PDB file of N, CA and C in Angstrom:
ATOM      1  N   ALA A 248       0.859  -1.181   0.000  1.00 43.00           N
ATOM      2  CA  ALA A 248       0.000   0.000   0.000  1.00 43.00           C
ATOM      3  C   ALA A 248       0.889   1.223   0.000  1.00 43.00           C
ATOM      4  N   GLY A 249       0.670   2.145  -0.846  1.00 47.00           N
ATOM      5  CA  GLY A 249       1.505   3.335  -0.959  1.00 47.00           C
ATOM      6  C   GLY A 249       1.297   4.299   0.180  1.00 47.00           C
ATOM      7  N   ASP A 250       1.802   5.492  -0.006  1.00 48.00           N
ATOM      8  CA  ASP A 250       1.678   6.542   0.993  1.00 48.00           C
ATOM      9  C   ASP A 250       0.389   7.306   0.779  1.00 48.00           C
ATOM     10  N   ALA A 251      -0.720   6.668   1.071  1.00 49.00           N
ATOM     11  CA  ALA A 251      -1.994   7.369   0.954  1.00 49.00           C
ATOM     12  C   ALA A 251      -1.978   8.509   1.957  1.00 49.00           C
ATOM     13  N   TYR A 252      -2.420   9.668   1.577  1.00 44.00           N
ATOM     14  CA  TYR A 252      -2.457  10.788   2.506  1.00 44.00           C
ATOM     15  C   TYR A 252      -3.770  11.523   2.385  1.00 44.00           C
ATOM     16  N   VAL A 253      -4.072  12.222   3.465  1.00 46.00           N
ATOM     17  CA  VAL A 253      -5.262  13.052   3.493  1.00 46.00           C
ATOM     18  C   VAL A 253      -4.802  14.421   3.945  1.00 46.00           C
ATOM     19  N   GLY A 254      -5.075  15.446   3.175  1.00 46.00           N
ATOM     20  CA  GLY A 254      -4.586  16.774   3.511  1.00 46.00           C
ATOM     21  C   GLY A 254      -5.662  17.657   4.105  1.00 46.00           C
ATOM     22  N   ILE A 255      -5.283  18.432   5.081  1.00 46.00           N
ATOM     23  CA  ILE A 255      -6.137  19.472   5.637  1.00 46.00           C
ATOM     24  C   ILE A 255      -5.291  20.733   5.587  1.00 46.00           C
ATOM     25  N   SER A 256      -5.628  21.619   4.688  1.00 45.00           N
ATOM     26  CA  SER A 256      -4.852  22.834   4.526  1.00 45.00           C
ATOM     27  C   SER A 256      -3.390  22.455   4.339  1.00 45.00           C
ATOM     28  N   TRP A 257      -2.538  22.782   5.287  1.00 45.00           N
ATOM     29  CA  TRP A 257      -1.109  22.537   5.183  1.00 45.00           C
ATOM     30  C   TRP A 257      -0.706  21.227   5.835  1.00 45.00           C
ATOM     31  N   CYS A 258      -1.633  20.516   6.426  1.00 57.00           N
ATOM     32  CA  CYS A 258      -1.294  19.349   7.236  1.00 57.00           C
ATOM     33  C   CYS A 258      -1.702  18.059   6.529  1.00 57.00           C
ATOM     34  N   TYR A 259      -0.801  17.117   6.458  1.00 63.00           N
ATOM     35  CA  TYR A 259      -1.070  15.842   5.795  1.00 63.00           C
ATOM     36  C   TYR A 259      -0.820  14.693   6.769  1.00 63.00           C
ATOM     37  N   PHE A 260      -1.660  13.697   6.705  1.00 66.00           N
ATOM     38  CA  PHE A 260      -1.494  12.515   7.526  1.00 66.00           C
ATOM     39  C   PHE A 260      -1.173  11.351   6.604  1.00 66.00           C
ATOM     40  N   PHE A 261      -0.071  10.687   6.857  1.00 76.00           N
ATOM     41  CA  PHE A 261       0.345   9.557   6.047  1.00 76.00           C
ATOM     42  C   PHE A 261       0.134   8.263   6.810  1.00 76.00           C
ATOM     43  N   LYS A 262      -0.163   7.210   6.077  1.00 79.00           N
ATOM     44  CA  LYS A 262      -0.322   5.892   6.671  1.00 79.00           C
ATOM     45  C   LYS A 262       0.943   5.503   7.431  1.00 79.00           C
ATOM     46  N   ARG A 263       2.099   5.869   6.917  1.00 81.00           N
ATOM     47  CA  ARG A 263       3.357   5.515   7.583  1.00 81.00           C
ATOM     48  C   ARG A 263       3.524   6.229   8.926  1.00 81.00           C
ATOM     49  N   GLU A 264       2.730   7.263   9.169  1.00 84.00           N
ATOM     50  CA  GLU A 264       2.763   7.958  10.462  1.00 84.00           C
ATOM     51  C   GLU A 264       1.662   7.463  11.389  1.00 84.00           C
ATOM     52  N   VAL A 265       0.522   7.116  10.832  1.00 87.00           N
ATOM     53  CA  VAL A 265      -0.604   6.665  11.642  1.00 87.00           C
ATOM     54  C   VAL A 265      -0.351   5.267  12.193  1.00 87.00           C
ATOM     55  N   ASP A 266       0.192   4.378  11.379  1.00 88.00           N
ATOM     56  CA  ASP A 266       0.418   3.000  11.828  1.00 88.00           C
ATOM     57  C   ASP A 266       1.347   2.902  13.038  1.00 88.00           C
ATOM     58  N   PRO A 267       2.496   3.598  13.074  1.00 89.00           N
ATOM     59  CA  PRO A 267       3.335   3.535  14.273  1.00 89.00           C
ATOM     60  C   PRO A 267       2.642   4.105  15.520  1.00 89.00           C
ATOM     61  N   ALA A 268       1.804   5.109  15.337  1.00 89.00           N
ATOM     62  CA  ALA A 268       1.057   5.662  16.473  1.00 89.00           C
ATOM     63  C   ALA A 268       0.085   4.626  17.021  1.00 89.00           C
ATOM     64  N   LYS A 269      -0.566   3.895  16.133  1.00 90.00           N
ATOM     65  CA  LYS A 269      -1.484   2.837  16.549  1.00 90.00           C
ATOM     66  C   LYS A 269      -0.715   1.735  17.284  1.00 90.00           C
ATOM     67  N   ASP A 270       0.439   1.346  16.756  1.00 90.00           N
ATOM     68  CA  ASP A 270       1.258   0.320  17.411  1.00 90.00           C
ATOM     69  C   ASP A 270       1.662   0.767  18.808  1.00 90.00           C
ATOM     70  N   TYR A 271       2.080   2.035  18.935  1.00 89.00           N
ATOM     71  CA  TYR A 271       2.486   2.563  20.235  1.00 89.00           C
ATOM     72  C   TYR A 271       1.337   2.496  21.240  1.00 89.00           C
ATOM     73  N   MET A 272       0.155   2.929  20.822  1.00 88.00           N
ATOM     74  CA  MET A 272      -0.995   2.938  21.731  1.00 88.00           C
ATOM     75  C   MET A 272      -1.361   1.526  22.179  1.00 88.00           C
ATOM     76  N   ALA A 273      -1.330   0.582  21.255  1.00 85.00           N
ATOM     77  CA  ALA A 273      -1.663  -0.805  21.600  1.00 85.00           C
ATOM     78  C   ALA A 273      -0.639  -1.383  22.570  1.00 85.00           C
ATOM     79  N   LYS A 274       0.637  -1.136  22.316  1.00 85.00           N
ATOM     80  CA  LYS A 274       1.691  -1.660  23.194  1.00 85.00           C
ATOM     81  C   LYS A 274       1.667  -0.979  24.555  1.00 85.00           C
ATOM     82  N   ALA A 275       1.406   0.318  24.575  1.00 84.00           N
ATOM     83  CA  ALA A 275       1.347   1.040  25.853  1.00 84.00           C
ATOM     84  C   ALA A 275       0.197   0.530  26.707  1.00 84.00           C
ATOM     85  N   ALA A 276      -0.940   0.250  26.087  1.00 79.00           N
ATOM     86  CA  ALA A 276      -2.094  -0.269  26.828  1.00 79.00           C
ATOM     87  C   ALA A 276      -1.802  -1.660  27.369  1.00 79.00           C
ATOM     88  N   ALA A 277      -1.132  -2.486  26.571  1.00 76.00           N
ATOM     89  CA  ALA A 277      -0.805  -3.846  27.008  1.00 76.00           C
ATOM     90  C   ALA A 277       0.227  -3.837  28.130  1.00 76.00           C
ATOM     91  N   ALA A 278       1.116  -2.853  28.117  1.00 74.00           N
ATOM     92  CA  ALA A 278       2.170  -2.770  29.126  1.00 74.00           C
ATOM     93  C   ALA A 278       1.662  -2.250  30.463  1.00 74.00           C
ATOM     94  N   GLN A 279       0.482  -1.642  30.483  1.00 77.00           N
ATOM     95  CA  GLN A 279      -0.026  -1.051  31.713  1.00 77.00           C
ATOM     96  C   GLN A 279      -1.446  -1.524  32.029  1.00 77.00           C
ATOM     97  N   PRO A 280      -1.607  -2.839  32.227  1.00 74.00           N
ATOM     98  CA  PRO A 280      -2.949  -3.302  32.589  1.00 74.00           C
ATOM     99  C   PRO A 280      -3.296  -2.822  33.994  1.00 74.00           C
ATOM    100  N   PRO A 281      -4.582  -2.718  34.317  1.00 72.00           N
ATOM    101  CA  PRO A 281      -4.956  -2.267  35.662  1.00 72.00           C
ATOM    102  C   PRO A 281      -4.573  -3.322  36.697  1.00 72.00           C
ATOM    103  N   ARG A 282      -3.489  -3.079  37.442  1.00 79.00           N
ATOM    104  CA  ARG A 282      -2.979  -4.058  38.409  1.00 79.00           C
ATOM    105  C   ARG A 282      -3.441  -3.787  39.832  1.00 79.00           C
ATOM    106  N   THR A 283      -4.019  -2.635  40.037  1.00 87.00           N
ATOM    107  CA  THR A 283      -4.481  -2.310  41.390  1.00 87.00           C
ATOM    108  C   THR A 283      -5.977  -2.012  41.349  1.00 87.00           C
ATOM    109  N   ASN A 284      -6.594  -2.122  42.513  1.00 89.00           N
ATOM    110  CA  ASN A 284      -8.019  -1.810  42.592  1.00 89.00           C
ATOM    111  C   ASN A 284      -8.288  -0.354  42.226  1.00 89.00           C
ATOM    112  N   SER A 285      -7.389   0.550  42.627  1.00 89.00           N
ATOM    113  CA  SER A 285      -7.614   1.969  42.328  1.00 89.00           C
ATOM    114  C   SER A 285      -7.521   2.226  40.821  1.00 89.00           C
ATOM    115  N   LYS A 286      -6.601   1.546  40.116  1.00 85.00           N
ATOM    116  CA  LYS A 286      -6.491   1.729  38.665  1.00 85.00           C
ATOM    117  C   LYS A 286      -7.722   1.144  37.966  1.00 85.00           C
ATOM    118  N   LEU A 287      -8.187   0.003  38.442  1.00 85.00           N
ATOM    119  CA  LEU A 287      -9.390  -0.598  37.882  1.00 85.00           C
ATOM    120  C   LEU A 287     -10.591   0.318  38.106  1.00 85.00           C
ATOM    121  N   ALA A 288     -10.694   0.892  39.304  1.00 89.00           N
ATOM    122  CA  ALA A 288     -11.786   1.821  39.604  1.00 89.00           C
ATOM    123  C   ALA A 288     -11.695   3.061  38.719  1.00 89.00           C
ATOM    124  N   GLU A 289     -10.472   3.538  38.490  1.00 89.00           N
ATOM    125  CA  GLU A 289     -10.275   4.704  37.621  1.00 89.00           C
ATOM    126  C   GLU A 289     -10.765   4.389  36.198  1.00 89.00           C
ATOM    127  N   ASN A 290     -10.402   3.208  35.689  1.00 86.00           N
ATOM    128  CA  ASN A 290     -10.848   2.811  34.348  1.00 86.00           C
ATOM    129  C   ASN A 290     -12.367   2.714  34.278  1.00 86.00           C
ATOM    130  N   LEU A 291     -12.979   2.143  35.306  1.00 89.00           N
ATOM    131  CA  LEU A 291     -14.441   2.032  35.327  1.00 89.00           C
ATOM    132  C   LEU A 291     -15.096   3.410  35.402  1.00 89.00           C
ATOM    133  N   ALA A 292     -14.476   4.319  36.144  1.00 93.00           N
ATOM    134  CA  ALA A 292     -15.007   5.684  36.235  1.00 93.00           C
ATOM    135  C   ALA A 292     -14.970   6.374  34.871  1.00 93.00           C
ATOM    136  N   VAL A 293     -13.879   6.185  34.131  1.00 92.00           N
ATOM    137  CA  VAL A 293     -13.755   6.774  32.798  1.00 92.00           C
ATOM    138  C   VAL A 293     -14.825   6.195  31.876  1.00 92.00           C
ATOM    139  N   ILE A 294     -15.003   4.874  31.942  1.00 93.00           N
ATOM    140  CA  ILE A 294     -16.018   4.214  31.113  1.00 93.00           C
ATOM    141  C   ILE A 294     -17.398   4.782  31.417  1.00 93.00           C
ATOM    142  N   GLY A 295     -17.714   4.934  32.705  1.00 95.00           N
ATOM    143  CA  GLY A 295     -19.009   5.479  33.094  1.00 95.00           C
ATOM    144  C   GLY A 295     -19.165   6.941  32.720  1.00 95.00           C
ATOM    145  N   PHE A 296     -18.126   7.739  32.972  1.00 96.00           N
ATOM    146  CA  PHE A 296     -18.201   9.173  32.715  1.00 96.00           C
ATOM    147  C   PHE A 296     -18.438   9.469  31.239  1.00 96.00           C
ATOM    148  N   TYR A 297     -17.722   8.762  30.368  1.00 95.00           N
ATOM    149  CA  TYR A 297     -17.831   9.019  28.937  1.00 95.00           C
ATOM    150  C   TYR A 297     -18.882   8.150  28.248  1.00 95.00           C
ATOM    151  N   GLY A 298     -19.590   7.326  29.018  1.00 95.00           N
ATOM    152  CA  GLY A 298     -20.633   6.488  28.440  1.00 95.00           C
ATOM    153  C   GLY A 298     -20.092   5.463  27.455  1.00 95.00           C
ATOM    154  N   LEU A 299     -18.917   4.932  27.740  1.00 94.00           N
ATOM    155  CA  LEU A 299     -18.291   3.946  26.858  1.00 94.00           C
ATOM    156  C   LEU A 299     -18.927   2.578  27.068  1.00 94.00           C
ATOM    157  N   PRO A 300     -18.834   1.713  26.073  1.00 94.00           N
ATOM    158  CA  PRO A 300     -19.408   0.375  26.242  1.00 94.00           C
ATOM    159  C   PRO A 300     -18.645  -0.404  27.321  1.00 94.00           C
ATOM    160  N   LEU A 301     -19.320  -1.343  27.962  1.00 90.00           N
ATOM    161  CA  LEU A 301     -18.700  -2.098  29.048  1.00 90.00           C
ATOM    162  C   LEU A 301     -17.510  -2.937  28.583  1.00 90.00           C
ATOM    163  N   ASP A 302     -17.472  -3.294  27.311  1.00 92.00           N
ATOM    164  CA  ASP A 302     -16.339  -4.071  26.795  1.00 92.00           C
ATOM    165  C   ASP A 302     -15.218  -3.175  26.249  1.00 92.00           C
ATOM    166  N   TYR A 303     -15.236  -1.909  26.604  1.00 90.00           N
ATOM    167  CA  TYR A 303     -14.276  -0.938  26.094  1.00 90.00           C
ATOM    168  C   TYR A 303     -12.828  -1.404  26.279  1.00 90.00           C
ATOM    169  N   LEU A 304     -12.474  -1.829  27.483  1.00 85.00           N
ATOM    170  CA  LEU A 304     -11.092  -2.237  27.740  1.00 85.00           C
ATOM    171  C   LEU A 304     -10.740  -3.513  26.984  1.00 85.00           C
ATOM    172  N   ASN A 305     -11.682  -4.436  26.890  1.00 87.00           N
ATOM    173  CA  ASN A 305     -11.420  -5.696  26.190  1.00 87.00           C
ATOM    174  C   ASN A 305     -11.221  -5.486  24.692  1.00 87.00           C
ATOM    175  N   ARG A 306     -11.873  -4.486  24.133  1.00 91.00           N
ATOM    176  CA  ARG A 306     -11.811  -4.251  22.690  1.00 91.00           C
ATOM    177  C   ARG A 306     -10.896  -3.086  22.306  1.00 91.00           C
ATOM    178  N   PHE A 307     -10.155  -2.555  23.268  1.00 88.00           N
ATOM    179  CA  PHE A 307      -9.327  -1.368  23.022  1.00 88.00           C
ATOM    180  C   PHE A 307      -8.388  -1.566  21.831  1.00 88.00           C
ATOM    181  N   ASN A 308      -7.591  -2.630  21.856  1.00 88.00           N
ATOM    182  CA  ASN A 308      -6.625  -2.849  20.767  1.00 88.00           C
ATOM    183  C   ASN A 308      -7.329  -3.064  19.426  1.00 88.00           C
ATOM    184  N   GLU A 309      -8.428  -3.775  19.442  1.00 91.00           N
ATOM    185  CA  GLU A 309      -9.200  -4.003  18.215  1.00 91.00           C
ATOM    186  C   GLU A 309      -9.675  -2.673  17.626  1.00 91.00           C
ATOM    187  N   ARG A 310     -10.135  -1.779  18.496  1.00 92.00           N
ATOM    188  CA  ARG A 310     -10.629  -0.483  18.032  1.00 92.00           C
ATOM    189  C   ARG A 310      -9.488   0.398  17.537  1.00 92.00           C
ATOM    190  N   ILE A 311      -8.334   0.327  18.197  1.00 91.00           N
ATOM    191  CA  ILE A 311      -7.160   1.093  17.749  1.00 91.00           C
ATOM    192  C   ILE A 311      -6.723   0.601  16.372  1.00 91.00           C
ATOM    193  N   GLU A 312      -6.683  -0.714  16.174  1.00 91.00           N
ATOM    194  CA  GLU A 312      -6.296  -1.279  14.881  1.00 91.00           C
ATOM    195  C   GLU A 312      -7.234  -0.837  13.762  1.00 91.00           C
ATOM    196  N   ALA A 313      -8.485  -0.598  14.084  1.00 93.00           N
ATOM    197  CA  ALA A 313      -9.478  -0.231  13.076  1.00 93.00           C
ATOM    198  C   ALA A 313      -9.363   1.227  12.626  1.00 93.00           C
ATOM    199  N   VAL A 314      -8.587   2.043  13.334  1.00 91.00           N
ATOM    200  CA  VAL A 314      -8.450   3.462  12.986  1.00 91.00           C
ATOM    201  C   VAL A 314      -7.745   3.592  11.635  1.00 91.00           C
ATOM    202  N   THR A 315      -8.288   4.437  10.772  1.00 90.00           N
ATOM    203  CA  THR A 315      -7.718   4.671   9.445  1.00 90.00           C
ATOM    204  C   THR A 315      -7.182   6.096   9.347  1.00 90.00           C
ATOM    205  N   VAL A 316      -6.463   6.353   8.279  1.00 87.00           N
ATOM    206  CA  VAL A 316      -5.978   7.708   8.021  1.00 87.00           C
ATOM    207  C   VAL A 316      -7.168   8.659   7.907  1.00 87.00           C
ATOM    208  N   LYS A 317      -8.229   8.210   7.281  1.00 88.00           N
ATOM    209  CA  LYS A 317      -9.430   9.042   7.145  1.00 88.00           C
ATOM    210  C   LYS A 317     -10.013   9.373   8.520  1.00 88.00           C
ATOM    211  N   ASP A 318     -10.005   8.413   9.451  1.00 91.00           N
ATOM    212  CA  ASP A 318     -10.499   8.669  10.806  1.00 91.00           C
ATOM    213  C   ASP A 318      -9.677   9.763  11.484  1.00 91.00           C
ATOM    214  N   VAL A 319      -8.365   9.710  11.313  1.00 87.00           N
ATOM    215  CA  VAL A 319      -7.478  10.720  11.908  1.00 87.00           C
ATOM    216  C   VAL A 319      -7.791  12.085  11.312  1.00 87.00           C
ATOM    217  N   LYS A 320      -7.966  12.128   9.991  1.00 84.00           N
ATOM    218  CA  LYS A 320      -8.295  13.388   9.314  1.00 84.00           C
ATOM    219  C   LYS A 320      -9.614  13.953   9.833  1.00 84.00           C
ATOM    220  N   ASP A 321     -10.615  13.088   9.958  1.00 88.00           N
ATOM    221  CA  ASP A 321     -11.925  13.544  10.427  1.00 88.00           C
ATOM    222  C   ASP A 321     -11.851  14.074  11.856  1.00 88.00           C
ATOM    223  N   ALA A 322     -11.114  13.383  12.723  1.00 88.00           N
ATOM    224  CA  ALA A 322     -10.965  13.837  14.108  1.00 88.00           C
ATOM    225  C   ALA A 322     -10.221  15.170  14.159  1.00 88.00           C
ATOM    226  N   PHE A 323      -9.178  15.281  13.353  1.00 84.00           N
ATOM    227  CA  PHE A 323      -8.407  16.524  13.296  1.00 84.00           C
ATOM    228  C   PHE A 323      -9.298  17.676  12.868  1.00 84.00           C
ATOM    229  N   LYS A 324     -10.102  17.421  11.850  1.00 84.00           N
ATOM    230  CA  LYS A 324     -10.987  18.457  11.315  1.00 84.00           C
ATOM    231  C   LYS A 324     -12.008  18.908  12.365  1.00 84.00           C
ATOM    232  N   ARG A 325     -12.518  17.958  13.158  1.00 89.00           N
ATOM    233  CA  ARG A 325     -13.511  18.287  14.195  1.00 89.00           C
ATOM    234  C   ARG A 325     -12.900  19.020  15.377  1.00 89.00           C
ATOM    235  N   ARG A 326     -11.673  18.688  15.745  1.00 88.00           N
ATOM    236  CA  ARG A 326     -11.086  19.188  16.998  1.00 88.00           C
ATOM    237  C   ARG A 326     -10.110  20.348  16.847  1.00 88.00           C
ATOM    238  N   VAL A 327      -9.398  20.408  15.727  1.00 84.00           N
ATOM    239  CA  VAL A 327      -8.359  21.430  15.557  1.00 84.00           C
ATOM    240  C   VAL A 327      -8.870  22.501  14.608  1.00 84.00           C
ATOM    241  N   LYS A 328      -8.860  23.706  15.065  1.00 83.00           N
ATOM    242  CA  LYS A 328      -9.314  24.840  14.261  1.00 83.00           C
ATOM    243  C   LYS A 328      -8.101  25.463  13.572  1.00 83.00           C
ATOM    244  N   VAL A 329      -7.845  25.012  12.352  1.00 76.00           N
ATOM    245  CA  VAL A 329      -6.668  25.444  11.614  1.00 76.00           C
ATOM    246  C   VAL A 329      -6.638  26.957  11.448  1.00 76.00           C
ATOM    247  N   ASP A 330      -7.790  27.572  11.241  1.00 80.00           N
ATOM    248  CA  ASP A 330      -7.834  29.023  11.046  1.00 80.00           C
ATOM    249  C   ASP A 330      -7.430  29.795  12.302  1.00 80.00           C
ATOM    250  N   ASP A 331      -7.503  29.161  13.462  1.00 82.00           N
ATOM    251  CA  ASP A 331      -7.131  29.824  14.715  1.00 82.00           C
ATOM    252  C   ASP A 331      -5.667  29.586  15.086  1.00 82.00           C
ATOM    253  N   MET A 332      -4.952  28.805  14.290  1.00 78.00           N
ATOM    254  CA  MET A 332      -3.564  28.475  14.606  1.00 78.00           C
ATOM    255  C   MET A 332      -2.634  29.586  14.147  1.00 78.00           C
ATOM    256  N   VAL A 333      -1.508  29.679  14.812  1.00 81.00           N
ATOM    257  CA  VAL A 333      -0.478  30.636  14.425  1.00 81.00           C
ATOM    258  C   VAL A 333       0.834  29.883  14.239  1.00 81.00           C
ATOM    259  N   THR A 334       1.718  30.452  13.471  1.00 81.00           N
ATOM    260  CA  THR A 334       3.039  29.881  13.275  1.00 81.00           C
ATOM    261  C   THR A 334       4.027  30.694  14.084  1.00 81.00           C
ATOM    262  N   VAL A 335       4.831  30.002  14.880  1.00 83.00           N
ATOM    263  CA  VAL A 335       5.853  30.663  15.684  1.00 83.00           C
ATOM    264  C   VAL A 335       7.203  30.228  15.149  1.00 83.00           C
ATOM    265  N   ILE A 336       8.035  31.197  14.803  1.00 82.00           N
ATOM    266  CA  ILE A 336       9.374  30.909  14.295  1.00 82.00           C
ATOM    267  C   ILE A 336      10.369  31.474  15.290  1.00 82.00           C
ATOM    268  N   VAL A 337      11.280  30.625  15.726  1.00 86.00           N
ATOM    269  CA  VAL A 337      12.293  31.040  16.679  1.00 86.00           C
ATOM    270  C   VAL A 337      13.618  31.134  15.944  1.00 86.00           C
ATOM    271  N   GLY A 338      14.272  32.258  16.068  1.00 84.00           N
ATOM    272  CA  GLY A 338      15.557  32.443  15.403  1.00 84.00           C
ATOM    273  C   GLY A 338      15.662  33.852  14.856  1.00 84.00           C
ATOM    274  N   PRO A 339      16.727  34.113  14.139  1.00 82.00           N
ATOM    275  CA  PRO A 339      16.906  35.460  13.587  1.00 82.00           C
ATOM    276  C   PRO A 339      15.866  35.749  12.514  1.00 82.00           C
ATOM    277  N   GLU A 340      15.606  37.027  12.319  1.00 77.00           N
ATOM    278  CA  GLU A 340      14.670  37.428  11.279  1.00 77.00           C
ATOM    279  C   GLU A 340      15.209  36.971   9.932  1.00 77.00           C
ATOM    280  N   PRO A 341      14.316  36.549   9.031  1.00 72.00           N
ATOM    281  CA  PRO A 341      14.782  36.056   7.732  1.00 72.00           C
ATOM    282  C   PRO A 341      15.629  37.045   6.963  1.00 72.00           C
ATOM    283  N   SER A 342      15.425  38.358   7.151  1.00 71.00           N
ATOM    284  CA  SER A 342      16.190  39.346   6.382  1.00 71.00           C
ATOM    285  C   SER A 342      17.600  39.533   6.941  1.00 71.00           C
ATOM    286  N   ALA A 343      17.827  39.051   8.145  1.00 57.00           N
ATOM    287  CA  ALA A 343      19.153  39.238   8.752  1.00 57.00           C
ATOM    288  C   ALA A 343      20.145  38.267   8.109  1.00 57.00           C
ATOM    289  N   SER A 344      21.348  38.763   7.837  1.00 60.00           N
ATOM    290  CA  SER A 344      22.384  37.877   7.298  1.00 60.00           C
ATOM    291  C   SER A 344      22.996  37.092   8.455  1.00 60.00           C
ATOM    292  N   PRO A 345      23.620  35.944   8.185  1.00 61.00           N
ATOM    293  CA  PRO A 345      24.128  35.092   9.255  1.00 61.00           C
ATOM    294  C   PRO A 345      25.074  35.780  10.224  1.00 61.00           C
ATOM    295  N   GLY A 346      25.832  36.790   9.781  1.00 61.00           N
ATOM    296  CA  GLY A 346      26.774  37.465  10.664  1.00 61.00           C
ATOM    297  C   GLY A 346      26.173  38.601  11.477  1.00 61.00           C
ATOM    298  N   ASP A 347      24.946  39.026  11.153  1.00 58.00           N
ATOM    299  CA  ASP A 347      24.316  40.141  11.857  1.00 58.00           C
ATOM    300  C   ASP A 347      23.962  39.740  13.279  1.00 58.00           C
ATOM    301  N   LYS A 348      24.114  40.674  14.221  1.00 60.00           N
ATOM    302  CA  LYS A 348      23.737  40.436  15.614  1.00 60.00           C
ATOM    303  C   LYS A 348      22.554  41.285  16.000  1.00 60.00           C
ATOM    304  N   GLY A 349      22.036  42.084  15.115  1.00 53.00           N
ATOM    305  CA  GLY A 349      21.110  43.020  15.570  1.00 53.00           C
ATOM    306  C   GLY A 349      19.792  43.122  15.099  1.00 53.00           C
TER     307      GLY A 349
END
């Protein structure tokens, strides 16, 4: 499968970037199972608060694997307001020559 991408203005999401993120999330979840009663209670509280299905923890990796580049694009579009973003550049002004200090 090639480098399918989905662009939003200046931002592009590539399959080669989404897949490693999915792998990281799945491995991180597997590495930190709820080993204490307080962690289990915390997970149950999150499930209840957000109205998640009761099998949420059991199906977590399955749901992460199902995420597509299009899903990432759609979430980005819903949550990130590109028009409200600013670009910050740190360093000398572009018109300054490399030897200028001022």
